[in-house]
XYZ file of C-alpha atoms in Angstrom:
675
model
C -4.216 -11.921 -149.228
C -1.786 -9.012 -149.584
C -2.574 -5.584 -148.153
C -3.105 -4.144 -151.631
C -5.500 -6.955 -152.560
C -7.295 -6.566 -149.259
C -7.717 -2.816 -149.793
C -9.073 -3.479 -153.290
C -11.542 -5.950 -151.763
C -12.534 -3.364 -149.136
C -13.220 -0.766 -151.830
C -15.241 -3.285 -153.854
C -17.286 -4.227 -150.782
C -18.074 -0.597 -150.017
C -19.135 -0.005 -153.624
C -21.353 -3.111 -153.623
C -22.989 -2.251 -150.310
C -23.651 1.362 -151.355
C -25.204 0.086 -154.574
C -27.420 -2.484 -152.890
C -28.510 -0.015 -150.188
C -29.589 2.364 -152.976
C -31.484 -0.419 -154.742
C -33.216 -1.494 -151.531
C -33.924 1.735 -149.660
C -34.313 4.258 -152.470
C -35.564 2.300 -155.507
C -37.358 -0.420 -153.506
C -35.925 -2.932 -155.975
C -33.500 -5.237 -154.111
C -31.175 -7.266 -156.310
C -29.793 -9.679 -153.719
C -31.287 -11.556 -150.731
C -30.918 -10.045 -147.269
C -28.626 -12.901 -146.286
C -26.178 -12.039 -149.080
C -26.170 -8.358 -148.050
C -25.455 -9.410 -144.465
C -22.581 -11.610 -145.658
C -20.986 -8.739 -147.582
C -21.488 -6.350 -144.658
C -19.917 -8.760 -142.165
C -16.944 -9.230 -144.484
C -16.533 -5.444 -144.602
C -16.645 -5.214 -140.808
C -14.031 -7.948 -140.408
C -11.595 -6.144 -142.731
C -12.124 -2.779 -141.040
C -11.740 -4.380 -137.623
C -8.405 -5.843 -138.665
C -7.321 -2.549 -140.242
C -9.010 0.344 -138.375
C -6.656 2.751 -140.142
C -8.545 2.002 -143.378
C -11.916 3.153 -142.082
C -13.511 6.114 -143.882
C -16.407 8.476 -143.241
C -18.364 7.100 -146.191
C -18.070 3.418 -145.239
C -21.400 1.551 -144.799
C -20.079 0.492 -141.387
C -20.637 4.063 -140.179
C -24.402 3.461 -140.136
C -24.277 1.348 -136.974
C -23.788 4.367 -134.671
C -20.904 5.724 -132.657
C -20.130 6.458 -129.008
C -22.475 8.949 -127.293
C -21.806 12.676 -127.597
C -21.663 14.906 -124.492
C -23.895 17.443 -126.316
C -24.813 18.650 -129.812
C -22.671 21.422 -131.263
C -24.251 24.283 -133.187
C -24.185 24.772 -136.958
C -24.793 28.067 -138.763
C -26.625 27.659 -142.078
C -24.891 29.672 -144.811
C -28.195 29.691 -146.675
C -31.027 30.086 -144.109
C -33.565 27.272 -143.833
C -36.713 29.349 -144.193
C -40.229 28.211 -143.392
C -43.232 28.254 -145.745
C -46.414 30.273 -145.560
C -49.587 28.198 -145.187
C -53.016 28.275 -146.803
C -56.019 26.263 -145.641
C -58.629 26.749 -148.364
C -59.047 26.750 -152.122
C -59.637 30.501 -152.162
C -56.439 31.179 -150.232
C -54.499 29.090 -152.764
C -56.065 31.017 -155.664
C -55.089 34.259 -153.930
C -51.490 33.011 -153.657
C -51.437 32.306 -157.399
C -52.891 35.760 -158.152
C -50.348 37.570 -155.952
C -47.501 35.594 -157.444
C -48.474 36.352 -161.049
C -48.933 40.038 -160.274
C -45.173 40.211 -159.663
C -44.307 38.651 -163.023
C -44.645 39.959 -166.539
C -48.156 39.590 -167.878
C -48.741 36.349 -169.727
C -45.786 34.464 -168.243
C -46.657 30.770 -167.942
C -46.158 29.357 -164.449
C -45.752 25.645 -163.787
C -45.836 24.284 -160.250
C -43.958 21.368 -158.720
C -46.300 19.526 -156.336
C -44.966 17.441 -153.438
C -46.517 15.920 -150.294
C -45.629 17.846 -147.156
C -44.088 15.157 -144.988
C -44.811 15.440 -141.279
C -41.232 15.124 -140.095
C -38.083 17.064 -139.194
C -36.318 19.350 -141.684
C -32.574 18.744 -142.026
C -29.604 19.967 -144.041
C -26.938 17.596 -145.406
C -23.564 18.898 -146.605
C -21.512 16.893 -149.110
C -17.941 17.799 -150.062
C -16.359 15.936 -152.961
C -19.359 13.601 -152.906
C -18.950 12.513 -149.260
C -21.369 13.367 -146.435
C -19.495 15.501 -143.923
C -22.288 17.146 -141.911
C -25.955 16.818 -141.032
C -27.819 19.561 -139.176
C -31.302 20.313 -137.909
C -33.204 23.386 -139.073
C -33.152 24.955 -135.618
C -34.325 28.563 -135.865
C -33.591 28.634 -139.579
C -30.164 30.218 -139.182
C -28.546 28.091 -136.465
C -29.211 24.368 -136.027
C -27.622 21.410 -134.234
C -24.964 19.098 -135.635
C -26.551 15.622 -135.890
C -24.024 14.109 -138.322
C -23.571 10.865 -136.390
C -27.323 10.330 -136.268
C -28.089 11.012 -139.942
C -25.330 8.604 -140.956
C -27.397 5.772 -139.449
C -30.353 6.428 -141.804
C -30.168 4.021 -144.722
C -31.933 6.254 -147.255
C -29.240 8.940 -146.809
C -26.213 8.219 -149.038
C -22.864 8.415 -147.288
C -21.281 8.882 -150.717
C -23.015 10.261 -153.801
C -23.569 8.101 -156.862
C -22.151 9.071 -160.234
C -19.523 11.785 -160.705
C -21.323 14.849 -162.087
C -22.260 16.402 -158.736
C -20.839 19.773 -157.632
C -17.772 19.833 -155.396
C -19.933 21.164 -152.576
C -23.609 20.284 -152.298
C -26.082 21.133 -149.529
C -29.246 19.063 -149.677
C -32.431 19.843 -147.786
C -34.952 17.200 -146.834
C -37.388 15.832 -144.285
C -36.570 12.990 -141.918
C -39.657 11.043 -140.911
C -40.772 7.729 -139.483
C -43.054 5.518 -141.627
C -46.254 4.422 -139.922
C -45.326 0.733 -139.799
C -42.076 1.527 -137.992
C -43.883 3.891 -135.615
C -46.386 1.199 -134.658
C -43.570 -1.298 -134.190
C -41.489 0.817 -131.803
C -44.564 1.880 -129.833
C -45.659 -1.747 -129.473
C -42.170 -2.556 -128.185
C -42.332 0.411 -125.824
C -45.633 -0.760 -124.361
C -44.375 -4.328 -123.977
C -41.186 -3.272 -122.200
C -42.503 -0.272 -120.234
C -40.320 1.881 -122.450
C -40.904 5.105 -124.362
C -44.236 5.422 -126.203
C -44.495 8.269 -128.726
C -47.539 10.422 -129.436
C -47.201 10.362 -133.237
C -44.621 9.546 -135.948
C -43.291 13.122 -136.047
C -42.719 13.078 -132.298
C -40.941 9.724 -132.691
C -38.716 11.027 -135.503
C -37.773 14.132 -133.515
C -36.973 12.102 -130.412
C -34.864 9.679 -132.427
C -32.826 12.432 -134.102
C -32.063 14.134 -130.796
C -30.376 11.106 -129.269
C -26.842 11.860 -128.108
C -26.160 8.140 -128.559
C -26.403 7.486 -132.302
C -26.568 3.749 -131.639
C -30.114 4.353 -130.391
C -30.950 6.343 -133.542
C -29.622 3.455 -135.638
C -32.334 1.198 -134.185
C -35.144 3.592 -135.137
C -36.889 3.109 -138.524
C -36.161 6.571 -139.981
C -36.136 7.677 -143.619
C -35.332 10.924 -145.410
C -36.964 12.373 -148.518
C -35.237 15.289 -150.275
C -37.149 18.412 -151.236
C -34.427 20.705 -152.558
C -30.898 22.056 -152.774
C -29.795 24.978 -150.615
C -28.037 26.928 -153.336
C -27.200 26.121 -156.933
C -23.791 27.482 -157.874
C -23.679 25.929 -161.359
C -26.794 27.091 -163.243
C -26.041 24.674 -166.074
C -26.882 21.664 -163.896
C -30.669 22.169 -164.101
C -33.192 24.916 -164.795
C -36.174 23.776 -162.746
C -36.879 22.548 -159.236
C -38.212 19.211 -160.538
C -35.071 18.662 -162.637
C -33.001 19.303 -159.519
C -34.915 16.649 -157.607
C -34.379 14.221 -160.477
C -30.627 14.855 -160.269
C -30.761 14.214 -156.517
C -32.487 10.907 -157.221
C -29.681 9.991 -159.653
C -27.083 10.928 -157.019
C -28.610 8.421 -154.600
C -31.300 10.259 -152.637
C -34.850 9.247 -151.918
C -37.228 11.700 -153.603
C -41.001 11.480 -153.197
C -42.546 9.280 -155.905
C -45.585 11.559 -155.623
C -43.700 14.509 -157.178
C -45.706 16.010 -160.062
C -45.413 19.121 -162.246
C -48.655 20.846 -163.275
C -49.161 23.808 -165.594
C -51.790 25.759 -163.644
C -53.202 26.446 -160.209
C -56.165 24.266 -161.222
C -53.690 21.400 -161.532
C -52.483 22.159 -158.012
C -56.041 21.922 -156.681
C -56.596 18.604 -158.475
C -53.335 17.250 -157.026
C -54.383 18.372 -153.536
C -57.726 16.563 -153.783
C -56.103 13.425 -155.189
C -53.537 13.143 -152.413
C -56.060 14.096 -149.731
C -58.186 11.123 -150.890
C -55.137 8.817 -150.771
C -53.614 10.275 -147.621
C -54.516 7.381 -145.334
C -53.220 4.762 -147.783
C -49.707 6.234 -147.804
C -46.975 4.556 -145.773
C -46.153 7.800 -143.965
C -47.905 10.820 -142.474
C -48.343 13.987 -144.515
C -50.054 17.143 -143.320
C -50.547 18.916 -146.629
C -49.075 19.689 -150.041
C -46.187 22.010 -150.964
C -46.533 23.879 -154.243
C -43.401 25.523 -155.686
C -42.884 27.542 -158.856
C -40.893 25.042 -160.918
C -38.719 27.488 -162.865
C -35.615 28.516 -160.903
C -35.386 31.706 -162.965
C -38.910 32.693 -161.926
C -38.106 31.780 -158.330
C -35.230 34.252 -158.501
C -37.507 36.984 -159.823
C -40.101 36.413 -157.109
C -37.613 36.359 -154.230
C -38.417 36.174 -150.512
C -40.240 37.973 -147.783
C -38.626 38.112 -144.338
C -38.987 34.445 -143.466
C -40.491 32.631 -146.455
C -40.134 32.403 -150.245
C -42.806 34.116 -152.361
C -42.652 31.259 -154.876
C -43.802 28.438 -152.553
C -46.807 27.720 -150.351
C -47.997 24.860 -148.109
C -51.665 23.922 -148.552
C -52.465 22.205 -145.248
C -54.823 19.242 -144.787
C -57.467 19.102 -142.053
C -55.767 18.390 -138.714
C -55.501 14.770 -137.507
C -54.943 15.849 -133.912
C -57.046 18.221 -131.823
C -57.545 19.179 -128.172
C -60.877 18.534 -126.489
C -62.462 17.862 -123.090
C -62.717 14.347 -121.651
C -66.224 14.371 -120.137
C -66.502 10.785 -118.912
C -65.313 7.208 -119.406
C -67.587 4.271 -120.250
C -66.719 0.576 -120.488
C -67.507 -1.655 -123.480
C -67.374 -5.457 -123.511
C -66.022 -7.235 -126.586
C -66.351 -10.722 -128.054
C -63.656 -12.236 -125.832
C -64.976 -10.485 -122.717
C -62.292 -7.805 -122.850
C -63.485 -4.619 -121.181
C -62.321 -1.528 -123.051
C -62.450 1.965 -121.522
C -63.906 4.476 -123.999
C -63.418 8.214 -123.586
C -66.589 10.294 -123.961
C -65.432 13.588 -125.431
C -66.670 17.074 -126.074
C -67.321 16.644 -129.843
C -64.372 17.873 -131.917
C -63.692 17.936 -135.669
C -60.521 15.952 -136.353
C -59.307 13.915 -139.302
C -62.259 15.038 -141.411
C -65.035 13.893 -139.058
C -66.634 14.926 -135.774
C -65.338 12.707 -132.963
C -67.126 12.220 -129.643
C -65.673 8.846 -128.560
C -62.060 7.656 -128.455
C -60.276 4.523 -127.293
C -58.240 4.442 -124.096
C -57.172 0.825 -124.804
C -56.787 -0.525 -121.252
C -55.955 0.486 -117.707
C -52.213 0.260 -118.244
C -52.619 2.888 -120.964
C -54.758 5.049 -118.654
C -52.009 4.855 -116.036
C -49.288 5.611 -118.581
C -51.145 8.654 -119.881
C -52.080 9.784 -116.382
C -55.468 10.790 -117.741
C -58.407 11.855 -115.549
C -62.045 12.726 -116.192
C -62.185 16.478 -116.740
C -58.804 16.655 -118.478
C -58.161 18.343 -121.779
C -56.629 15.714 -124.031
C -55.081 15.435 -127.485
C -57.142 13.152 -129.723
C -55.684 11.634 -132.870
C -57.603 10.169 -135.802
C -55.910 9.007 -139.012
C -58.202 7.630 -141.701
C -60.303 4.697 -140.597
C -58.242 4.161 -137.443
C -60.352 4.353 -134.296
C -59.790 7.764 -132.654
C -57.541 7.530 -129.625
C -56.412 9.706 -126.757
C -52.653 10.151 -127.124
C -51.723 12.802 -124.569
C -52.990 14.813 -121.609
C -52.601 18.609 -121.598
C -51.537 18.832 -117.965
C -51.363 22.632 -117.956
C -55.136 22.708 -118.500
C -56.095 20.194 -115.771
C -58.954 21.578 -113.628
C -59.034 21.222 -109.857
C -62.166 19.038 -110.014
C -60.609 16.394 -112.312
C -61.380 12.869 -111.042
C -59.541 9.572 -111.326
C -60.809 6.822 -113.643
C -61.874 3.859 -111.495
C -61.918 0.358 -112.930
C -65.304 -1.389 -112.545
C -65.515 -4.576 -110.482
C -68.474 -6.107 -112.349
C -69.304 -6.484 -116.036
C -71.387 -3.491 -117.189
C -73.486 -5.823 -119.387
C -74.212 -8.974 -117.360
C -72.965 -8.130 -113.859
C -70.477 -11.003 -113.727
C -67.184 -10.449 -111.921
C -64.316 -8.946 -113.899
C -60.933 -10.670 -113.881
C -57.422 -9.577 -114.776
C -54.968 -12.355 -115.520
C -51.387 -11.995 -114.221
C -49.255 -10.120 -116.716
C -52.240 -8.825 -118.721
C -53.411 -5.238 -119.031
C -56.981 -6.156 -119.959
C -59.963 -6.692 -117.655
C -62.259 -9.520 -118.778
C -65.809 -10.505 -117.990
C -66.010 -13.967 -116.431
C -69.557 -14.478 -117.735
C -68.494 -16.222 -120.950
C -71.348 -16.838 -123.348
C -73.934 -15.962 -120.701
C -72.877 -12.341 -121.231
C -75.056 -10.673 -123.826
C -72.231 -8.571 -125.233
C -69.979 -11.572 -125.740
C -72.815 -13.615 -127.182
C -73.543 -11.081 -129.927
C -69.887 -10.531 -130.764
C -69.205 -14.275 -130.788
C -72.009 -14.832 -133.294
C -70.826 -11.950 -135.476
C -67.342 -13.446 -135.508
C -68.708 -16.927 -136.279
C -70.552 -15.553 -139.330
C -67.678 -13.391 -140.625
C -66.058 -13.905 -144.019
C -62.877 -15.607 -142.795
C -64.850 -17.825 -140.416
C -68.080 -19.541 -141.564
C -68.688 -16.874 -144.240
C -72.481 -16.665 -143.838
C -73.473 -14.265 -146.597
C -76.101 -11.704 -145.580
C -75.812 -12.198 -141.807
C -74.604 -8.749 -140.819
C -74.134 -7.181 -137.407
C -77.597 -5.615 -137.276
C -79.332 -8.909 -138.023
C -77.300 -10.727 -135.379
C -78.285 -8.130 -132.779
C -81.909 -8.331 -133.894
C -82.000 -12.140 -133.675
C -80.399 -12.134 -130.202
C -82.652 -9.351 -128.909
C -85.726 -11.202 -130.224
C -84.667 -14.377 -128.384
C -84.297 -16.380 -131.610
C -80.675 -17.366 -130.994
C -78.542 -17.743 -127.895
C -75.548 -19.599 -129.332
C -73.949 -19.957 -132.741
C -75.541 -23.403 -133.073
C -79.017 -21.826 -132.913
C -78.346 -20.152 -136.272
C -78.950 -23.503 -137.951
C -82.425 -23.794 -136.363
C -83.709 -20.599 -137.985
C -86.611 -20.993 -140.430
C -87.778 -18.770 -143.272
C -91.227 -18.341 -141.744
C -89.699 -17.348 -138.374
C -87.565 -14.501 -139.698
C -89.385 -13.278 -142.827
C -91.560 -10.792 -140.920
C -88.726 -9.238 -138.948
C -87.454 -5.727 -139.618
C -84.850 -5.605 -142.417
C -86.118 -8.932 -143.729
C -88.782 -10.145 -146.106
C -89.565 -13.418 -147.817
C -86.761 -13.254 -150.364
C -84.146 -12.013 -147.875
C -85.173 -14.726 -145.421
C -84.862 -17.421 -148.107
C -81.431 -16.117 -149.136
C -80.194 -16.125 -145.538
C -81.384 -19.669 -144.840
C -79.716 -20.782 -148.091
C -76.491 -19.075 -147.007
C -76.666 -20.833 -143.627
C -77.138 -24.158 -145.372
C -74.194 -23.474 -147.684
C -71.944 -22.504 -144.757
C -72.315 -25.968 -143.213
C -69.722 -27.300 -145.677
C -66.521 -25.732 -144.360
C -62.964 -26.689 -143.392
C -61.557 -27.609 -140.008
C -59.254 -24.543 -139.859
C -62.186 -22.218 -140.639
C -64.362 -23.965 -138.048
C -61.710 -23.650 -135.336
C -61.219 -19.974 -136.169
C -64.986 -19.366 -136.092
C -65.261 -20.586 -132.478
C -63.542 -17.416 -131.289
C -61.042 -19.106 -128.978
C -58.783 -16.492 -127.436
C -55.510 -15.945 -129.328
C -56.522 -18.423 -132.062
C -56.376 -16.568 -135.362
C -56.383 -18.001 -138.867
C -52.749 -19.141 -138.811
C -53.020 -20.822 -135.400
C -56.277 -22.525 -136.385
C -54.551 -23.873 -139.495
C -51.595 -25.169 -137.466
C -53.911 -26.869 -134.961
C -55.874 -28.562 -137.756
C -52.691 -29.714 -139.476
C -51.164 -31.052 -136.283
C -54.132 -33.009 -134.896
C -55.934 -33.842 -138.138
C -59.375 -33.985 -136.507
C -61.551 -32.127 -134.016
C -61.903 -35.040 -131.589
C -58.134 -35.375 -131.296
C -57.776 -31.648 -130.660
C -60.524 -31.580 -128.015
C -58.810 -34.425 -126.170
C -55.364 -32.802 -126.241
C -53.608 -31.784 -123.038
C -51.758 -28.499 -122.686
C -48.492 -30.422 -123.011
C -49.660 -31.836 -126.331
C -50.891 -28.432 -127.535
C -47.559 -26.672 -127.021
C -46.027 -29.136 -129.502
C -48.000 -27.399 -132.276
C -46.077 -24.893 -134.403
C -46.437 -21.296 -133.091
C -48.490 -22.420 -130.070
C -47.002 -21.406 -126.742
C -48.166 -22.008 -123.166
C -50.638 -19.086 -123.156
C -52.398 -20.112 -126.371
C -52.339 -23.735 -125.261
C -54.057 -22.796 -121.988
C -56.763 -20.842 -123.857
C -57.450 -23.738 -126.254
C -57.492 -26.318 -123.468
C -59.746 -24.173 -121.278
C -62.193 -23.614 -124.146
C -62.689 -27.309 -124.842
C -62.674 -28.200 -121.144
C -65.783 -26.045 -120.651
C -68.890 -28.215 -120.824
C -71.024 -25.465 -122.361
C -68.558 -25.009 -125.234
C -68.428 -28.764 -125.864
C -72.225 -28.821 -126.030
C -72.286 -26.041 -128.620
C -69.647 -27.822 -130.735
C -71.699 -31.046 -130.562
C -74.857 -29.167 -131.556
C -73.086 -27.658 -134.566
C -72.084 -31.134 -135.683
C -75.605 -32.498 -135.092
C -77.045 -29.655 -137.185
C -74.907 -30.462 -140.200
C -71.690 -28.455 -139.951
C -69.008 -30.627 -141.560
C -65.645 -30.607 -143.279
C -63.581 -33.081 -145.321
C -61.624 -35.599 -143.323
C -58.023 -34.477 -143.029
C -54.918 -36.529 -142.480
C -52.752 -35.757 -139.488
C -49.658 -33.887 -140.543
C -46.686 -36.176 -140.750
C -43.222 -35.593 -142.136
C -42.301 -32.807 -144.521
C -45.188 -31.198 -146.384
C -44.730 -31.026 -150.164
C -44.688 -27.203 -150.315
C -43.108 -26.583 -146.906
C -40.953 -23.461 -146.844
C -42.146 -22.218 -150.231
C -43.556 -18.717 -150.790
C -46.509 -18.512 -153.199
C -48.490 -15.513 -154.462
C -52.007 -15.549 -155.941
C -53.076 -12.896 -158.465
C -55.937 -12.432 -160.896
C -59.312 -14.207 -160.886
C -59.708 -17.974 -160.537
C -62.715 -19.778 -162.043
C -62.782 -23.099 -160.184
C -62.408 -21.640 -156.685
C -62.003 -18.373 -154.834
C -58.553 -17.019 -154.015
C -59.287 -17.678 -150.331
C -59.996 -21.339 -151.079
C -56.817 -21.598 -153.134
C -54.868 -20.001 -150.284
C -56.229 -22.538 -147.803
C -55.280 -25.432 -150.077
C -51.749 -24.101 -150.553
C -51.347 -23.569 -146.814
C -52.527 -27.130 -146.203
C -49.598 -28.263 -148.353
C -47.191 -26.190 -146.248
C -46.823 -23.123 -148.476
C -46.752 -19.581 -147.140
C -49.065 -17.393 -149.225
C -47.849 -13.803 -149.488
C -49.507 -10.676 -150.867
C -46.585 -9.354 -152.920
C -43.949 -10.692 -155.291
C -40.246 -10.523 -154.510
C -37.076 -12.330 -155.461
C -37.825 -14.739 -152.587
C -41.152 -15.840 -154.145
C -41.122 -19.467 -155.328
C -44.228 -19.424 -157.492
C -46.937 -17.036 -158.708
C -50.378 -18.330 -159.688
C -51.809 -16.009 -162.343
C -55.543 -16.174 -162.967
C -57.556 -14.110 -165.423
C -56.805 -10.352 -165.515
C -53.525 -10.748 -163.620
C -51.676 -7.442 -163.580
C -48.590 -5.942 -161.980
C -47.753 -8.979 -159.809
C -47.526 -11.162 -162.918
C -45.355 -8.580 -164.655
C -43.011 -8.378 -161.658
C -42.805 -12.186 -161.441
C -41.814 -12.390 -165.104
C -39.230 -9.631 -164.665
C -37.691 -11.455 -161.683
C -37.787 -14.847 -163.386
C -40.153 -16.310 -160.788
C -42.004 -19.493 -161.746
C -45.561 -18.738 -162.964
C -48.527 -21.153 -163.102
C -51.975 -20.616 -164.592
C -55.103 -22.012 -162.937
C -54.762 -25.396 -164.626
C -51.199 -25.651 -163.374
C -52.389 -24.921 -159.851
C -55.075 -27.603 -160.082
C -52.431 -30.053 -161.278
C -50.343 -29.266 -158.171
C -53.353 -29.941 -155.961
C -54.102 -33.183 -157.761
C -50.544 -34.473 -157.570
C -49.953 -33.433 -153.963
C -53.354 -34.287 -152.535
C -54.151 -30.665 -151.812
C -57.754 -30.981 -150.581
C -58.462 -29.226 -147.305
């Protein structure tokens, strides 16, 4: 290929990769598989490697990071990056609206743009002739740090603007943040490798942006959402803040999908309550709402005070982190015998509730935090997540603070505690003789994804164990209506319903049964793989560790747990009792050869009449299919029951094969899909 043809190919590759990055990271609507994107990207790299003189600042290859900097240089913001005033109550927001309108002509209508206040790091991006030439932190509002190499690694930041109607010089303001899923992923990696563990997503985003080595930043799951333009030179481009954000979206930026425009302060309050209710379901942390006068002309009339605009306000949410006193540490025993240290706190209001207990996870975490009884600690609670201690305030440590000592014996049954090599968790060696493990094992056995015993909740399990009616899961099937009808929370009808539910639960599947036994490290997927591989319980119970590691996704650790469980005489007795008392499942054939749906991705949506979605999922998995929760271009088939909604619409738009319930039943009939 000639140099001119090769340069044309290089330009085409850059255009394609910019387009597909925009589709994937900004619109969340990928048009090609990941493998095809990787192929195009590798082709680009090979051309640029052969011709380094052809590299450009806006090439997608610039996202991989560059050599470390000796230090960050300073950047002076031509238009200062001001902060926002905060309000914390409805009345304070109403006062803001009143003050604002008092500065305008009477009767002027004011609309507000409403946006979530992302809990991240404010940045400024400068584009000249459509190409990103500089990224800078906010700093003190007037002088920040040059982080151009780092922002180039963030895939939701365009290296080159889309379209051609942008101004010659454009300064975009936005917030760089780390989504929760990415935060959990890098912290899990940090714990596994004794690396850096961050306190919260904002802390992680800040630490990632301040890396002198942008190759490290490139590995961090950062995103940026735009919230404005520094200065609009051409007033004909747009007349409102919301129109400006729409133009930014067209030019290739990620703009919050939660952006709304309301025509009154009452609309602002309704938006605040709506997003506060949905806060914990979002993929990222927000700490409040920003309300801005939408009209740029009115913004100009209202002007600024010394450090903040008069036309904008941040309405903050209740804090998700607070400081409180760690009074003591107690130890709880779970279903698998794991002993968890629990911090007993001076009660503190955080995340919308009063918290007096928080998880310390394990003794490795206690050592990492360096926490002691008597310390003041930062407690974090987000939504339904169990409150946890995330940091010690060392400056407040009292002289009488005491170390946290690991117990030697189980706090429930007195059995010795053990810590396996390489594990951070202490475990009770008492097995099912430990009351705590017994109760939790029975609760797990009865749970929806296990034996699905309707009506047998946690309180009833505890009541039955405390009353001496059951000691093992097999004893559940000896319960009689007349024995339990007079107990608290029961009655004749409730007792009859529970016994009927127990009877119904006897007809199960081998994967569900294996999962219900509570074997360490054996979740639903592993239980399914074990059932597929061995075909029957007797064959599994007789398997050696060498035979177990031949099962898909079963490694030496899981194999040792499974083998140890079935090698224990007490466990074998309970399994035999369950069989004697009627627990059964259809005979399954040992997996052999390629399964008919192996490697296929299926999605279930809508309501099925002949079976539950869970039952349909199990049958599909037995045929080798992977059942996903969302539709993408990689989906092979969507099963649409009654009242199917957005998943069906997306499948049709993508051209994915769609079956109704009868079509699904035909697949089961033709492929022998009984589980």
